[in-house]
mmCIF file of C-alpha atoms in Angstrom:
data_model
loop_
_atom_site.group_PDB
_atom_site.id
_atom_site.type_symbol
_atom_site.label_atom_id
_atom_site.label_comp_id
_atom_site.label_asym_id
_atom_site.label_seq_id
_atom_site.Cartn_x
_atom_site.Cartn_y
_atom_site.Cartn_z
ATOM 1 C CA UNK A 1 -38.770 -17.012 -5.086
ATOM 2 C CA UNK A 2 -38.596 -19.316 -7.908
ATOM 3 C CA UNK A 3 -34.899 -20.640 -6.824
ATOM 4 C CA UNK A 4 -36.424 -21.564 -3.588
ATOM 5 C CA UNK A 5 -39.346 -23.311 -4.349
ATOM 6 C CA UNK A 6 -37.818 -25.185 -6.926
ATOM 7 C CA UNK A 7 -34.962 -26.626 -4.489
ATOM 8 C CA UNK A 8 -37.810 -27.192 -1.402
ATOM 9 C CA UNK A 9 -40.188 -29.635 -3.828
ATOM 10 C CA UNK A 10 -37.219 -31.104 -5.623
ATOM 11 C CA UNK A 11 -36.035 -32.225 -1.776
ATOM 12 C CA UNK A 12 -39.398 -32.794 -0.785
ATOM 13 C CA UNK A 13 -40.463 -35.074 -4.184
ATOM 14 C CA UNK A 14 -36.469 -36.586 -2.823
ATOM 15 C CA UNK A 15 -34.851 -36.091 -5.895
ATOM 16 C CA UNK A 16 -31.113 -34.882 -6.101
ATOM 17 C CA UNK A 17 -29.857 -32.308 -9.080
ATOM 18 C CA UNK A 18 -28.571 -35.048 -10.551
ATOM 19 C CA UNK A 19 -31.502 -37.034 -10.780
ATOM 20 C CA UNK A 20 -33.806 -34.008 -11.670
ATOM 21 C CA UNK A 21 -31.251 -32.755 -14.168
ATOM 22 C CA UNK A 22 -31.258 -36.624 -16.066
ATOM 23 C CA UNK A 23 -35.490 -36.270 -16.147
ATOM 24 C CA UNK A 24 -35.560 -32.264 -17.447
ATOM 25 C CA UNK A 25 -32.159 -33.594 -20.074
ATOM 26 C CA UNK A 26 -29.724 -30.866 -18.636
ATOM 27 C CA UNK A 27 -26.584 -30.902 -17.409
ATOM 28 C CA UNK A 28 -26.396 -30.634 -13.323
ATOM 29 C CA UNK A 29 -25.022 -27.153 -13.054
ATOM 30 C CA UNK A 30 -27.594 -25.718 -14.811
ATOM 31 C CA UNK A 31 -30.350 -27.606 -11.713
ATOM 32 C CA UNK A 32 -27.664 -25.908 -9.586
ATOM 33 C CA UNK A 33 -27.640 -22.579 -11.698
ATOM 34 C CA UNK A 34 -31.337 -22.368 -11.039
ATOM 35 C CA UNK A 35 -31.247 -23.209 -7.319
ATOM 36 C CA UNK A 36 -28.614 -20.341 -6.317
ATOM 37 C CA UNK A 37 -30.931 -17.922 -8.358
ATOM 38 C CA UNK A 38 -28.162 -16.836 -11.000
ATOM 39 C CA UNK A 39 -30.423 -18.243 -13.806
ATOM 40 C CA UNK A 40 -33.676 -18.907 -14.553
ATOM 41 C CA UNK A 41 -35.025 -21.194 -16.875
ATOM 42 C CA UNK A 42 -37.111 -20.217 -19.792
ATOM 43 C CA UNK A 43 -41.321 -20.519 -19.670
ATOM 44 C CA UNK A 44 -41.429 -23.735 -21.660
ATOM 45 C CA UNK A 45 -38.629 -25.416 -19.787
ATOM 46 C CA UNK A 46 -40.250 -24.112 -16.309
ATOM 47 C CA UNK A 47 -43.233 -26.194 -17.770
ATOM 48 C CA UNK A 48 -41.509 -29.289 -17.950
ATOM 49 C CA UNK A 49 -39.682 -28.662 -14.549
ATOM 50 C CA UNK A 50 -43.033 -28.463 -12.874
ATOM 51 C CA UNK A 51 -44.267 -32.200 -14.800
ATOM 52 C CA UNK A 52 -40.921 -34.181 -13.766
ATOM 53 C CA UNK A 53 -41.826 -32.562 -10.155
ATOM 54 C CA UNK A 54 -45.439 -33.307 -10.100
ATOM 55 C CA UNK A 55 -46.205 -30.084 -9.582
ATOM 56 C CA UNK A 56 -48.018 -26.790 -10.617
ATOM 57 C CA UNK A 57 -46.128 -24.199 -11.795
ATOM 58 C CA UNK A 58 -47.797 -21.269 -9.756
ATOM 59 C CA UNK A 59 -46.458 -23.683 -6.881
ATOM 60 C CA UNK A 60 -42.763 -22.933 -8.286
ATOM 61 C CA UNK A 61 -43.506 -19.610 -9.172
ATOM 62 C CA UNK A 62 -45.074 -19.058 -4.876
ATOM 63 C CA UNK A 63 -48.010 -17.403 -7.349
ATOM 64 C CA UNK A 64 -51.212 -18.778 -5.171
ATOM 65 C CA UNK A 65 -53.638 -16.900 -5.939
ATOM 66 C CA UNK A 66 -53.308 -19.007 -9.695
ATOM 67 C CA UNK A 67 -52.840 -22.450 -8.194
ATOM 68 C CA UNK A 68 -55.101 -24.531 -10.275
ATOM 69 C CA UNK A 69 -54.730 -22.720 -13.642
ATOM 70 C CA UNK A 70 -51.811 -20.181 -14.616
ATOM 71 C CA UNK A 71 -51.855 -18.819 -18.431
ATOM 72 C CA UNK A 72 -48.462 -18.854 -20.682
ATOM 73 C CA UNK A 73 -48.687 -14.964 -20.767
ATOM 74 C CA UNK A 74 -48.803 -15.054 -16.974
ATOM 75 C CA UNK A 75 -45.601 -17.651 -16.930
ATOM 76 C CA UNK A 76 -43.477 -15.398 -19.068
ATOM 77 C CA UNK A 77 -44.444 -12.072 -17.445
ATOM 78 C CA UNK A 78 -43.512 -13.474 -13.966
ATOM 79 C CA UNK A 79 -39.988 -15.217 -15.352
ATOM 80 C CA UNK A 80 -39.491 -11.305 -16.221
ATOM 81 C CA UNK A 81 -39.687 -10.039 -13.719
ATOM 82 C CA UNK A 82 -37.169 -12.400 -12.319
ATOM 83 C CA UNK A 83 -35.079 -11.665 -14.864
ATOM 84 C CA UNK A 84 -34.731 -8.279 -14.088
ATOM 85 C CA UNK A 85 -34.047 -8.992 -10.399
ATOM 86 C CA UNK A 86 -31.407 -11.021 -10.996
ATOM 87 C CA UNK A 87 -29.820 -8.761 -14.069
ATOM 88 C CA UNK A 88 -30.126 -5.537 -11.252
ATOM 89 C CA UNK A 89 -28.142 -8.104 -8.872
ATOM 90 C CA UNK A 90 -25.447 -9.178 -11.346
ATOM 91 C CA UNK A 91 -24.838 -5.189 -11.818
ATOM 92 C CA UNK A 92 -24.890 -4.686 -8.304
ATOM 93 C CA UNK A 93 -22.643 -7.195 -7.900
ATOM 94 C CA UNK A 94 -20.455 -6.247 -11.012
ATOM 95 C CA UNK A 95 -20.205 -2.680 -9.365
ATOM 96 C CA UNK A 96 -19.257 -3.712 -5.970
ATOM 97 C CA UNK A 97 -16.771 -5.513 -7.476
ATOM 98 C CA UNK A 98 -15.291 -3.026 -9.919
ATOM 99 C CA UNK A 99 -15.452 -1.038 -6.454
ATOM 100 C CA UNK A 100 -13.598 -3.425 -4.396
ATOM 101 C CA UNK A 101 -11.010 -3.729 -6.805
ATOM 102 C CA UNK A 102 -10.764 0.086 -7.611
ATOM 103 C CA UNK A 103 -9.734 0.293 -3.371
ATOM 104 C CA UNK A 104 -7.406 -2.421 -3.793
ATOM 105 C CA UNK A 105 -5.344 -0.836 -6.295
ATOM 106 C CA UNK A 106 -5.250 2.505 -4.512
ATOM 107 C CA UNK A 107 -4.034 0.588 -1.887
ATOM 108 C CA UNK A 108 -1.460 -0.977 -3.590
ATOM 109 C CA UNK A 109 -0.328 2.503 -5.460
ATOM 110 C CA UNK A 110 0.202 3.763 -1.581
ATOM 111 C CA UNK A 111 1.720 1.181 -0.234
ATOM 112 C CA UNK A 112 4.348 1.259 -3.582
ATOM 113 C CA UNK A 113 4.588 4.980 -3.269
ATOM 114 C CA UNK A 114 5.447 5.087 0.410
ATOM 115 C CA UNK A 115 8.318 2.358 -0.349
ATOM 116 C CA UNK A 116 9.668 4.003 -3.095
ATOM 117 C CA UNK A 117 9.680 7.806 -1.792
ATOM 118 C CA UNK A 118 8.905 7.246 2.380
ATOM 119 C CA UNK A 119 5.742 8.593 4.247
ATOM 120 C CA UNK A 120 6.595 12.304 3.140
ATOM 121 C CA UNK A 121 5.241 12.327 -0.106
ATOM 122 C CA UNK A 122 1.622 11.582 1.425
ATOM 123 C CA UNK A 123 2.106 14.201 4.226
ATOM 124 C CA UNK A 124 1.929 17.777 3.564
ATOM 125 C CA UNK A 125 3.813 19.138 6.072
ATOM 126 C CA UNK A 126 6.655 16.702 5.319
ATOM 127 C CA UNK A 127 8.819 19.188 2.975
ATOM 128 C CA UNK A 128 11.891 20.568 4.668
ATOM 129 C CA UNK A 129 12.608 23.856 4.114
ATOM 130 C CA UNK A 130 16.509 24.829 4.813
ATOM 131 C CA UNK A 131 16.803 27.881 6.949
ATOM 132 C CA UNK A 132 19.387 30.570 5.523
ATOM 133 C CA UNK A 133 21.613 29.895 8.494
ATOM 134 C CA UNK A 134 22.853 26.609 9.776
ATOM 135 C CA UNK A 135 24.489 26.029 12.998
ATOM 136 C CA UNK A 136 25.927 22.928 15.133
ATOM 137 C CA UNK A 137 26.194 22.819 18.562
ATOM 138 C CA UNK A 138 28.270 19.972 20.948
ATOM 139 C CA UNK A 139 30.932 19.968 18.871
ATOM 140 C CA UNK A 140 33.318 17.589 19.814
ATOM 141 C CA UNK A 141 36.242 15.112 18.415
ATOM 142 C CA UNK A 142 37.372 11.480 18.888
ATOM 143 C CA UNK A 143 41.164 9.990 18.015
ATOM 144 C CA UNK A 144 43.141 7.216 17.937
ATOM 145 C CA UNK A 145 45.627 5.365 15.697
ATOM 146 C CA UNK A 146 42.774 4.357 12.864
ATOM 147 C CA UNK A 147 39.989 7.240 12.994
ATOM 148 C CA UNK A 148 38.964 10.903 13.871
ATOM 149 C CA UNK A 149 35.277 10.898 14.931
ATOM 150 C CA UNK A 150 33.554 13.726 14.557
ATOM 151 C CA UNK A 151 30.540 14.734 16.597
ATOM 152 C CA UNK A 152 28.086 17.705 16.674
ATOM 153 C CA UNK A 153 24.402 18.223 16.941
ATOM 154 C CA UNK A 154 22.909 20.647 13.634
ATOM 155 C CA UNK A 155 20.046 23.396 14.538
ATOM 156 C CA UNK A 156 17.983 21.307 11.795
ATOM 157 C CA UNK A 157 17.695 17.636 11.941
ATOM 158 C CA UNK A 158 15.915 15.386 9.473
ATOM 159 C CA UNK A 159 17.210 11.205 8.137
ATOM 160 C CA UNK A 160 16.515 13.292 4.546
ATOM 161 C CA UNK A 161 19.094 15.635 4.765
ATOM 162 C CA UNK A 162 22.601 15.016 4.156
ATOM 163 C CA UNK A 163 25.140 16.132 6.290
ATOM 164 C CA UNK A 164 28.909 16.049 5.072
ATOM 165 C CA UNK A 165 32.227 17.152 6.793
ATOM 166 C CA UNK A 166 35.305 18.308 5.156
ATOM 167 C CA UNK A 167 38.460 18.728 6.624
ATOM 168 C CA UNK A 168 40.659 21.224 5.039
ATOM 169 C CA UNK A 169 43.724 23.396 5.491
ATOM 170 C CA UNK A 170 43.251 27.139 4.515
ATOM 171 C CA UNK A 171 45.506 27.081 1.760
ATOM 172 C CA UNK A 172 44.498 23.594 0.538
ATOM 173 C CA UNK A 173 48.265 22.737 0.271
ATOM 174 C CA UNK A 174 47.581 19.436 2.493
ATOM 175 C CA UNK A 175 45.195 17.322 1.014
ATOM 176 C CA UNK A 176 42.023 17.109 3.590
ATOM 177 C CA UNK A 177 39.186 14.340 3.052
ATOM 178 C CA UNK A 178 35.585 14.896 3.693
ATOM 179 C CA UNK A 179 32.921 12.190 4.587
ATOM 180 C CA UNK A 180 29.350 12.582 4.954
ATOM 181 C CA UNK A 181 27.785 12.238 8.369
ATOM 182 C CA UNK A 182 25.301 9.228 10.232
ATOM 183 C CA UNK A 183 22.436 11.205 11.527
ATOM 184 C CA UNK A 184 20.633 9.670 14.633
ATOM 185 C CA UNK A 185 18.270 10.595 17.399
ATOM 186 C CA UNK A 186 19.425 14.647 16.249
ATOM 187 C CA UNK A 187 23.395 13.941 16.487
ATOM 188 C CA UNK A 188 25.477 13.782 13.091
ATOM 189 C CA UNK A 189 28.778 11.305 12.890
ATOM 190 C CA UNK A 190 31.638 11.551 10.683
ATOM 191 C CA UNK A 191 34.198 8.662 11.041
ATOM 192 C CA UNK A 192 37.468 9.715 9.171
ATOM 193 C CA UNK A 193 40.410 7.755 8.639
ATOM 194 C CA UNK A 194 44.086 8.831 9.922
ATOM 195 C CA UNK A 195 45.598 7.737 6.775
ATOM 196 C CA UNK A 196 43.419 10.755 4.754
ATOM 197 C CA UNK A 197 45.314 13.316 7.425
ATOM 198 C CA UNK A 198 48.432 14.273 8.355
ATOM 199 C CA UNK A 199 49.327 14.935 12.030
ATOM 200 C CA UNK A 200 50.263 18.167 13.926
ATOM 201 C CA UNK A 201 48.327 20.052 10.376
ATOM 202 C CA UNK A 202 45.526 22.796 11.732
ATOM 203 C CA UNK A 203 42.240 21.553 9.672
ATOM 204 C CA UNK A 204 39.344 23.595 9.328
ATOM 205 C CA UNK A 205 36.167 21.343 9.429
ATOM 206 C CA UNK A 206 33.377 22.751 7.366
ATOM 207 C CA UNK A 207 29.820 21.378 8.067
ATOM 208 C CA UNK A 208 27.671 21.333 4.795
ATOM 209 C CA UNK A 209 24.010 20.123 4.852
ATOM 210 C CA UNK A 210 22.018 19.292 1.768
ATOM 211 C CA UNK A 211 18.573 18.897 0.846
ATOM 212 C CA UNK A 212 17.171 17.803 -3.086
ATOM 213 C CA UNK A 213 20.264 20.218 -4.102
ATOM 214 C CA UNK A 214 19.526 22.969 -1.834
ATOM 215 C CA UNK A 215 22.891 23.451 0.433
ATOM 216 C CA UNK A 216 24.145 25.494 3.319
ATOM 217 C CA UNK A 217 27.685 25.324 4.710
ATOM 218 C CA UNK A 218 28.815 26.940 8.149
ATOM 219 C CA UNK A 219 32.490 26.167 10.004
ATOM 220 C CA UNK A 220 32.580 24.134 12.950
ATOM 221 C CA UNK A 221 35.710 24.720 13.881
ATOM 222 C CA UNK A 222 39.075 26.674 12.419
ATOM 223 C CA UNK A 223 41.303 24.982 14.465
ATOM 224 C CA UNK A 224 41.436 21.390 14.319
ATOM 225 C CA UNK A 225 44.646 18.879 14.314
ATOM 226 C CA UNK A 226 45.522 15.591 16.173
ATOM 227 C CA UNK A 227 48.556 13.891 16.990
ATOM 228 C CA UNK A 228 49.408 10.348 19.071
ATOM 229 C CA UNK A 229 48.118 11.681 22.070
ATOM 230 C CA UNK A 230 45.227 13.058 20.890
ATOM 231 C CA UNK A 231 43.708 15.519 19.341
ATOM 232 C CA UNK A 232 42.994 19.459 20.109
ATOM 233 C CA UNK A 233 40.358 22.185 18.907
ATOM 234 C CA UNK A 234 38.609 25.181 19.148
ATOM 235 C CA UNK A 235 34.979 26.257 19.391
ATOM 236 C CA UNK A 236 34.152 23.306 21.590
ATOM 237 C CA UNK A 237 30.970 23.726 23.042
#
């Protein structure tokens, strides 16, 4: 390869880029350009690159079957070809490239989508589906003097679905409160506080569970109050 050559005689005639760029009148990265193959000089300057090396230009061009005598037709049909290797590596290149950074972005666009809208929106067995009826299971209640902790286990769990309790009287003529639930590991929590409820007041505590505005409701219990000492229901399981 042209490239080659041209960097073995310019080391062998011990002549640095700089020094061969100052005889030839170009700048160094041009010497350089040459060298790495990503240009190649034209048939007249290829002349004069061979007379500041002292050497034939069949020699540069590896063409020895023309050592002693190589025509100007011969020069610019070889350059060429060269040419068109090295313009079928640029696109080569160019395309890997454009390839590379195609991946990169669809990378980046999945990485982006799964921190905006989680894993589920690249799995397709990731949509819940609500069934028609809900249920809960190992019910059970927590009191003291600040909170009523509320604790039960729902026949469908998912960290996308919201679970909320409300605790009500049947005739809504005692104001009731409703928070919405911590799920974890398949058990739902609702903390409320004592100051939403009044003591010694049957609550019913209705379990509703809600998925991108699809909802189901189901009682937990119809019987729920607490006083000092604690707190009493029914339906515990």
């Amino acid at each position: 390869m042209l490239n080659e050559n041209l960097a073995k005689v310019r080391k062998e005639r011990g002549l640095t880029q700089e020094a061969l760029s100052v005889k030839l009148n170009v700048v160094r990265q041009t010497i350089s350009k040459w060298e790495k193959g990503t240009a190649v000089p034209d048939a007249d300057t290829l002349c004069r690159i061979a007379d500041a090396l002292d050497v034939s230009v069949a020699t540069l061009l590896g063409d020895s079957e023309n050592e002693d005598k190589i025509e100007t037709a011969s020069i610019v049909e070889s350059l060429a070809q060269i040419n068109e290797q090295l313009a079928i590596k640029n696109r080569r290149t160019a395309n890997l490239w454009k390839a590379s950074f195609l991946i990169v972005l669809v990378v980046i666009g999945i990485l982006i989508g799964k921190s905006f809208f989680g894993n589920g929106l690249f799995e397709k067995d990731s949509k819940i589906v609500l069934p028609e009826k809900i249920e809960a299971s190992n019910l059970s209640f927590y009191c003291d003097s600040k909170k009523v902790v509320c604790t039960f286990v729902p026949s469908i769990g998912n960290e996308d679905i919201e679970y909320s309790v409300t605790l009500s009287t049947k005739d809504n003529m005692v104001p009731g409160a409703t928070v919405v639930a911590e799920y974890e590991d398949g058990t739902c929590t609702a903390t409320f506080d004592v100051s939403d409820l009044l003591e010694n007041v049957k609550y019913s505590a209705i379990l509703s569970v809600e998925y991108r505005g699809d909802i189901r409701n189901v009682t937990l219990t119809d019987a729920f109050s607490f006083e000092e000492n604690g707190c009493t229901w029914e339906g515990k399981e």
